[in-house]
CSV table of C-alpha atoms in Angstrom, one decimal:
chain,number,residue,atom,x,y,z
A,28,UNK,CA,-29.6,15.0,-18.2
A,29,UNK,CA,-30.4,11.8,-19.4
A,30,UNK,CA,-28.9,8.7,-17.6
A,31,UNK,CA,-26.4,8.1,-20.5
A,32,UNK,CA,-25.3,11.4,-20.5
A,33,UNK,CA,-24.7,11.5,-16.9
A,34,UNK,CA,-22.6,8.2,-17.2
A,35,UNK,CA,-18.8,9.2,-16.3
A,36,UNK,CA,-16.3,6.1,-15.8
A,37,UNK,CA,-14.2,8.6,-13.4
A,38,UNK,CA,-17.2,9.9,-11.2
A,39,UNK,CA,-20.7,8.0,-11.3
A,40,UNK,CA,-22.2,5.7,-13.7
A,41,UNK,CA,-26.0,4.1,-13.2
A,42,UNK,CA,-26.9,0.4,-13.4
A,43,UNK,CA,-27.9,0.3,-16.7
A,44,UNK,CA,-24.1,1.4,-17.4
A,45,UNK,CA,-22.7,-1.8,-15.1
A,46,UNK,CA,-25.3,-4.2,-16.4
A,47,UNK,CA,-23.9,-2.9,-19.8
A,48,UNK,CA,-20.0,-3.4,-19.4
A,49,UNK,CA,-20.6,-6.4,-16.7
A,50,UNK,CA,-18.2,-8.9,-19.0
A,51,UNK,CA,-15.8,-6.3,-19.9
A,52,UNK,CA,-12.3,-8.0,-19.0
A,53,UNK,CA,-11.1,-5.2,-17.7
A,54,UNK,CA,-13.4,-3.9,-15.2
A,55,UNK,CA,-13.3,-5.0,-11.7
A,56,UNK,CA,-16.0,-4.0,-8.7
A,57,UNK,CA,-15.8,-3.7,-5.6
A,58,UNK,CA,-18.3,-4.3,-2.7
A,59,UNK,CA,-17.5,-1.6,-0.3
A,60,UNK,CA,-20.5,-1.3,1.9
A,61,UNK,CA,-19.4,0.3,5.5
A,62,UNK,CA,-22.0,1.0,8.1
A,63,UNK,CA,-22.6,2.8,11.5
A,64,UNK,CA,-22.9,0.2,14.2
A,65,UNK,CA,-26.2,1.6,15.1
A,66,UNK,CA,-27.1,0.8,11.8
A,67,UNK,CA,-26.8,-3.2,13.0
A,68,UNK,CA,-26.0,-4.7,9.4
A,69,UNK,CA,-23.0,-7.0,8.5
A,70,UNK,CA,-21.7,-5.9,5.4
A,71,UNK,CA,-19.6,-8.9,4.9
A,72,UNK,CA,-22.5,-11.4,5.7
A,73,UNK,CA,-24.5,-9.5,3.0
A,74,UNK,CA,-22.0,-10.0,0.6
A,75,UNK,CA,-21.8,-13.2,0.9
A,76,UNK,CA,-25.7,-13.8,0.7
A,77,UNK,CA,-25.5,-12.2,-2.4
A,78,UNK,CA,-23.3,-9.3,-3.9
A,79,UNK,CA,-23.3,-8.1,-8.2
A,80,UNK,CA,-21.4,-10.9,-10.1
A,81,UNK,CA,-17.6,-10.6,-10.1
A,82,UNK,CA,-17.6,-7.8,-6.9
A,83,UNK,CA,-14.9,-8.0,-4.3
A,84,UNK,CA,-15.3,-7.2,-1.0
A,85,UNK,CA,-13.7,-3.9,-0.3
A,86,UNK,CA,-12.8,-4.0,3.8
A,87,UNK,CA,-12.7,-0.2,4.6
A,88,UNK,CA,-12.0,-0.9,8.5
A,89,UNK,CA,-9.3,-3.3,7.4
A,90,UNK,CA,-7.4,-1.3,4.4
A,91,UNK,CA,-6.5,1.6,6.2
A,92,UNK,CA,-4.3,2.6,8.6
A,93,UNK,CA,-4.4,0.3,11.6
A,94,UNK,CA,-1.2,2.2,13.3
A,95,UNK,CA,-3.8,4.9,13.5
A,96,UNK,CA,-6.1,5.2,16.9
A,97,UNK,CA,-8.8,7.2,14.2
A,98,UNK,CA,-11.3,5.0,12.3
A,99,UNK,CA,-10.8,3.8,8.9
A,100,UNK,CA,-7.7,6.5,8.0
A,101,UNK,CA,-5.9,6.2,4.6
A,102,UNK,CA,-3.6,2.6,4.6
A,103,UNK,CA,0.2,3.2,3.4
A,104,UNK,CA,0.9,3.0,-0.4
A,105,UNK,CA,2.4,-0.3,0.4
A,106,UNK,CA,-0.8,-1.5,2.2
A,107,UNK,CA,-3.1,-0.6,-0.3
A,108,UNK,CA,-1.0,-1.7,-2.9
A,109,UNK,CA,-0.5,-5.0,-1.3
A,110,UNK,CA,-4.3,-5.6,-0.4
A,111,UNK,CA,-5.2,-4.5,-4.4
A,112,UNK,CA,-3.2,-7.1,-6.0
A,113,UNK,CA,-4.4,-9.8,-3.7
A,114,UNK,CA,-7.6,-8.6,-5.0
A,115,UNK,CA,-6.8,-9.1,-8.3
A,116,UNK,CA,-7.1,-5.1,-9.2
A,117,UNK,CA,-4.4,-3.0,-11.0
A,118,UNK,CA,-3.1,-1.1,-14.0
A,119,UNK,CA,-5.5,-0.8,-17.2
A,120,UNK,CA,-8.5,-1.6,-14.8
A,121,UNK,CA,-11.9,0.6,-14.5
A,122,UNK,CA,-13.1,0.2,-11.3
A,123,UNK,CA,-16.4,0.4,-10.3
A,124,UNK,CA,-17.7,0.7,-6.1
A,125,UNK,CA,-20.8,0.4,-4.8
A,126,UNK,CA,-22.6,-0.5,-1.3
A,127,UNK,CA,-25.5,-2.1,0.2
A,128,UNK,CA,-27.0,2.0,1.3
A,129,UNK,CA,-27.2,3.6,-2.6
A,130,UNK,CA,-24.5,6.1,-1.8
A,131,UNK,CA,-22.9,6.3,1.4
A,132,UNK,CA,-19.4,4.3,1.9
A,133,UNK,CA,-18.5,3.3,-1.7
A,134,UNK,CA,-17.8,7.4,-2.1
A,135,UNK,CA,-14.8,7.1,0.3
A,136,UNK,CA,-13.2,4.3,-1.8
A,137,UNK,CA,-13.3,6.2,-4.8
A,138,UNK,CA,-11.7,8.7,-3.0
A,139,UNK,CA,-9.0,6.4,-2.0
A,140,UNK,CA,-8.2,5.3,-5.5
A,141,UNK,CA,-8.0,8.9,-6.2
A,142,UNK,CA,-5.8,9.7,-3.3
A,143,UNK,CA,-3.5,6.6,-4.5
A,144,UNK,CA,-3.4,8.2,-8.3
A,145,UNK,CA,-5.8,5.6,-9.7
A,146,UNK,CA,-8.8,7.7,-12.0
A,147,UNK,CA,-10.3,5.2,-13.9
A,148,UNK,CA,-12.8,4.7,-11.0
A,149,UNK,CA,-17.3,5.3,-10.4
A,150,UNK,CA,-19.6,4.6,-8.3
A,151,UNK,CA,-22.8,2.6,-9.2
A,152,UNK,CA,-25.3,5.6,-8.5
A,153,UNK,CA,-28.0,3.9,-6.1
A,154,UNK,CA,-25.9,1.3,-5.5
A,155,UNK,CA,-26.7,-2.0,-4.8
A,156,UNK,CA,-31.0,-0.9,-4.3
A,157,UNK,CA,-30.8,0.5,-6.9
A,158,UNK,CA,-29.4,-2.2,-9.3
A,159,UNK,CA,-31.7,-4.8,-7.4
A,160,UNK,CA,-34.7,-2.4,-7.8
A,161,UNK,CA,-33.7,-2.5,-12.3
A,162,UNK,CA,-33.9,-5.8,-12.1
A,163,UNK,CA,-30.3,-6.7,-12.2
A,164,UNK,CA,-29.3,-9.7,-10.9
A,165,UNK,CA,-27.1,-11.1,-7.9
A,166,UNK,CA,-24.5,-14.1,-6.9
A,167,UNK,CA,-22.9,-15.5,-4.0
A,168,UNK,CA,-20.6,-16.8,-6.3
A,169,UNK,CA,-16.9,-15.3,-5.3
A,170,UNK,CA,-15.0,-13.4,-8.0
A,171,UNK,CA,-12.3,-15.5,-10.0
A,172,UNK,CA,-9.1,-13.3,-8.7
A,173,UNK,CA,-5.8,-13.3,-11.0
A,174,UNK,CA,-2.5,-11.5,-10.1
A,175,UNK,CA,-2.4,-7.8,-11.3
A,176,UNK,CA,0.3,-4.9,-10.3
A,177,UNK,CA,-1.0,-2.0,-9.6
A,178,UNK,CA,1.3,1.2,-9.8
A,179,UNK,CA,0.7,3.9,-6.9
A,180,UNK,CA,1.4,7.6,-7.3
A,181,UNK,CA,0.2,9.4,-4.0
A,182,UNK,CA,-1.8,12.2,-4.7
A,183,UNK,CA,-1.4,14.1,-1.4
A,184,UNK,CA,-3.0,17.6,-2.4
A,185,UNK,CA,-6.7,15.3,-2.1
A,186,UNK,CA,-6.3,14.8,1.8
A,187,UNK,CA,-5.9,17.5,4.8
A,188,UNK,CA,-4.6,16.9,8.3
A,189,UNK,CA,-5.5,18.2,11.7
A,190,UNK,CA,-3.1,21.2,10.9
A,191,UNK,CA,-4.0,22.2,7.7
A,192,UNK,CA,-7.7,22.5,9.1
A,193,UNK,CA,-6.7,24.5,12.0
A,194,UNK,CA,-4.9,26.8,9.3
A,195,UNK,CA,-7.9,26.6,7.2
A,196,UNK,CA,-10.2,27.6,9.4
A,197,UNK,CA,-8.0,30.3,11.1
A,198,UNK,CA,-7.4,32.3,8.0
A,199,UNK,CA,-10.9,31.5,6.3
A,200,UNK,CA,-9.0,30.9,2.9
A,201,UNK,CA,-11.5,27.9,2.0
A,202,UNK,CA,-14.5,26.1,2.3
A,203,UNK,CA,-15.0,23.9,5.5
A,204,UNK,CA,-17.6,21.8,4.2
A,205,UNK,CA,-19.2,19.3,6.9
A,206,UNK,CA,-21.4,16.6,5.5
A,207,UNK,CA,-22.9,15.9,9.1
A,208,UNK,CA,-26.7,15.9,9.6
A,209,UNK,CA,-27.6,19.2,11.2
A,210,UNK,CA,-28.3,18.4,14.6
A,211,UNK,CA,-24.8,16.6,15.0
A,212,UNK,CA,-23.4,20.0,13.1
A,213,UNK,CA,-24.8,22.3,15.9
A,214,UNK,CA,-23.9,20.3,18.7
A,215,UNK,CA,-27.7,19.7,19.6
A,216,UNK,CA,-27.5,16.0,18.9
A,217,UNK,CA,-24.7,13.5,20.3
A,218,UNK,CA,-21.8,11.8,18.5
A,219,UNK,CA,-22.0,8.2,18.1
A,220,UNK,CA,-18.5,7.8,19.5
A,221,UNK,CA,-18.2,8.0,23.1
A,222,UNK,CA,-16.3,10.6,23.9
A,223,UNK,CA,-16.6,13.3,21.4
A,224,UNK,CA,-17.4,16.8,21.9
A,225,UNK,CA,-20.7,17.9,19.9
A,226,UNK,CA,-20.3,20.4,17.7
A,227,UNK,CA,-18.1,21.9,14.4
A,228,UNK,CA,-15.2,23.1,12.9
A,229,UNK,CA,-15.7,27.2,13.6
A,230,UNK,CA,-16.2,29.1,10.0
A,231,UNK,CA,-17.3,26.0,8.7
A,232,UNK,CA,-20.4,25.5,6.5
A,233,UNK,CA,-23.2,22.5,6.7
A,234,UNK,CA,-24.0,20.5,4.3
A,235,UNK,CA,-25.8,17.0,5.3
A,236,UNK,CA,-24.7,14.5,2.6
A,237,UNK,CA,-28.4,13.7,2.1
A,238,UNK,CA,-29.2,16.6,-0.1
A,239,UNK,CA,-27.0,15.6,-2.4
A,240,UNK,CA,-28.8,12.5,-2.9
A,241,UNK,CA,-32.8,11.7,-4.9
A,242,UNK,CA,-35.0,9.8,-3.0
A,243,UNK,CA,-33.7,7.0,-4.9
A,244,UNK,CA,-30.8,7.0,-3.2
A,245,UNK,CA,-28.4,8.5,-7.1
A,246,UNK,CA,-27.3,11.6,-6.8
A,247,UNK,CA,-28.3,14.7,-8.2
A,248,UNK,CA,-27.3,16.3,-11.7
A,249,UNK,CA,-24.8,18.5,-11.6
A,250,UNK,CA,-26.8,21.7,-12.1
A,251,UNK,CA,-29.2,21.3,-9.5
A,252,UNK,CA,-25.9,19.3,-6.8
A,253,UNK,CA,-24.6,23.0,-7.9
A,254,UNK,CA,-27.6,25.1,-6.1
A,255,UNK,CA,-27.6,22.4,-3.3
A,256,UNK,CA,-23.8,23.8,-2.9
A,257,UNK,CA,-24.7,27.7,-3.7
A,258,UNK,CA,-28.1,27.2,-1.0
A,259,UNK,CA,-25.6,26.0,1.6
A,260,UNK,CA,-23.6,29.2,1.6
A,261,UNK,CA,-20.9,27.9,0.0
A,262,UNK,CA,-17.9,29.8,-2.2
A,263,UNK,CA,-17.3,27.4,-5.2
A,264,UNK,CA,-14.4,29.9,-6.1
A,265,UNK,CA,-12.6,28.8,-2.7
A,266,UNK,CA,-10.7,25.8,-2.5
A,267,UNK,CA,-12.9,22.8,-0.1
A,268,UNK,CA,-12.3,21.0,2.6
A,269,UNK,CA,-14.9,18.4,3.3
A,270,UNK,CA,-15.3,16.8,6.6
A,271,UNK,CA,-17.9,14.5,8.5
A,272,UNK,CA,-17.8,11.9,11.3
A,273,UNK,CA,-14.5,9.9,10.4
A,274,UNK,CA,-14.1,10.4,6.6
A,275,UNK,CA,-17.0,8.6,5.2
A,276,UNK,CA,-19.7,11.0,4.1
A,277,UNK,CA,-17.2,13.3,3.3
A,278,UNK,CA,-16.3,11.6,0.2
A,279,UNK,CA,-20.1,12.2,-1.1
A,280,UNK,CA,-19.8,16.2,-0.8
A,281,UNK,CA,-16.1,15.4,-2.8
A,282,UNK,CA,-18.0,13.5,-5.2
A,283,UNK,CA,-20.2,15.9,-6.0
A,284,UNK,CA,-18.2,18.5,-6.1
A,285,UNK,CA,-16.1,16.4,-8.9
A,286,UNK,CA,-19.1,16.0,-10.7
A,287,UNK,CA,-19.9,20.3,-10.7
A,288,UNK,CA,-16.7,20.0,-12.6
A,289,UNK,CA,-14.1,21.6,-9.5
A,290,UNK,CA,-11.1,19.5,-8.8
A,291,UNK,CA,-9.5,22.5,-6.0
A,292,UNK,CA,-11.1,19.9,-2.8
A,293,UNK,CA,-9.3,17.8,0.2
A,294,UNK,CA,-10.8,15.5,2.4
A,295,UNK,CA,-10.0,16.1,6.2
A,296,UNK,CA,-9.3,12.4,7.2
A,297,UNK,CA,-9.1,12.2,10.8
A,298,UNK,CA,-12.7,14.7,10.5
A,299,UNK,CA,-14.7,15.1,13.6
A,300,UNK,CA,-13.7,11.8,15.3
A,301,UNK,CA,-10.0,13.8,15.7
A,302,UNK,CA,-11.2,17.2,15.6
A,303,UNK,CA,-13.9,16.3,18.5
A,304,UNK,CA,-11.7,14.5,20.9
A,305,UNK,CA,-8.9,16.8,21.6
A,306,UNK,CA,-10.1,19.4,23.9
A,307,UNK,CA,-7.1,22.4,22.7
A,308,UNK,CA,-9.2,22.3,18.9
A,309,UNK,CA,-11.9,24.8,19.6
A,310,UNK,CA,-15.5,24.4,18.6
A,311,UNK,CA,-18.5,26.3,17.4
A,312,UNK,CA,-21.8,25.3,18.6
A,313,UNK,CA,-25.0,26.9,16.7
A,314,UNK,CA,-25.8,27.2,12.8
A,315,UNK,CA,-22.4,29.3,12.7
């Protein structure tokens, strides 16, 4: 498939896409870099050192839920409403994330706009490296922001809660799809957040985030993120949950499954940060 082909303003499109449409007046993007603390990186000092021209920063910590004791969980309409127009961002826009890993955080953004009813949204493939490594340039510039109502219908069959993945997993009637690294999957390896159990979901399958991806850092075609899904044991005919640490890396194993073409998937938001701390959930431990 050849980069233009691949190019979809509602899934993934590549640098040379961006670099293409970067004076459009209607697109808008969004810095939306996120990392683990024991990744020690500041993703609003990098932004400010030098971020592609015109991109907001896109505060996952901040725009969510902060009733919530969970990380990062899904802000009310009225939040992210609120926190999009300040931005500037609203009807008639195409929206394009990306973050400072290639693909890692900007994935659960697009899931957001998603989950609030808003399509016309992609993620850069590769990302900030990636557009640095074509040659693309960079600003510290900030974005000129104008006023823009954005309207919001909740698409609520694209997220799960605790429940419905106990349900889920009880009757086997879809895909538990965990985007953890393997060790963390079988309980060998320790969460990062004190206090977790190690471990999984029981029935569920594993699928590390990181086959999804090329060395690059873009993801894989379709046909070949299709095996990568098929090689992993899992029923593309079942309906998926994905899952990971706290709702991050699941939104790369939603992605690609939106780009194999199936639309039947649900994030579990509260994922293995609620899952793991509640000692009635039971766990498997193992490759099963």
């Amino acid at each position: 498939m050849s980069p233009a082909a691949a190019d979809d303003p509602k899934t993934l499109v590549s640098t040379d896409w961006l670099a293409a449409h970067l004076k459009d007046p209607d697109l808008r993007i969004f810095d939306a870099s996120w990392y683990l603390p024991s990744d020690n990186r500041d993703p609003k000092a990098e932004y400010a050192k030098g971020h592609i021209p015109g991109a907001r920063f896109f505060d996952i910590d901040e725009i969510s839920d902060l009733r919530s004791e969970l990380p990062h969980m899904a802000p009310p309409v009225e939040k992210f409403m609120s926190r999009m127009r300040a931005m500037g961002v609203g009807d008639g826009h195409q929206v394009v994330v990306y973050d400072g890993a290639g693909i890692f955080s900007a994935a659960r953004v697009w899931w957001l706009f998603k989950l609030m009813g808003q399509h016309n949204i992609a993620v850069l493939d590769g990302g900030l490296p990636k557009w640095l490594a074509d040659g693309h340039k960079t600003t510290t510039n900030p974005p000129t922001i104008r006023d823009r109502h954005m309207t919001v219908k909740m698409e609520p069959q694209r997220v799960r809660d605790v429940t419905d993945v106990a349900r889920a997993a009880k009757l086997g009637d879809h895909e538990i799809i965990d985007a953890r690294a393997a060790p963390r999957f079988r309980g060998e390896a320790p969460e990062p957040r004190e206090g977790m159990r190690s471990g999984h979901i029981p029935g569920s399958k594993n699928l590390p985030f990181s086959l999804l991806l090329n060395s690059s850092g873009t993801m894989k075609p379709p046909t070949t993120l299709r095996t990568v899904f098929k090689d992993a044991g899992i029923d593309l005919q079942k309906p998926a949950i994905t899952t990971c640490g706290s709702g991050v890396t699941a939104a790369i194993l939603s992605l690609a499954l939106e780009r194999i073409g199936k639309t039947d998937h649900a994030i579990y938001d509260g994922s293995w940060s609620e899952w793991g701390m509640y000692a009635d959930l039971p766990i498997a431990t193992g490759a099963d």
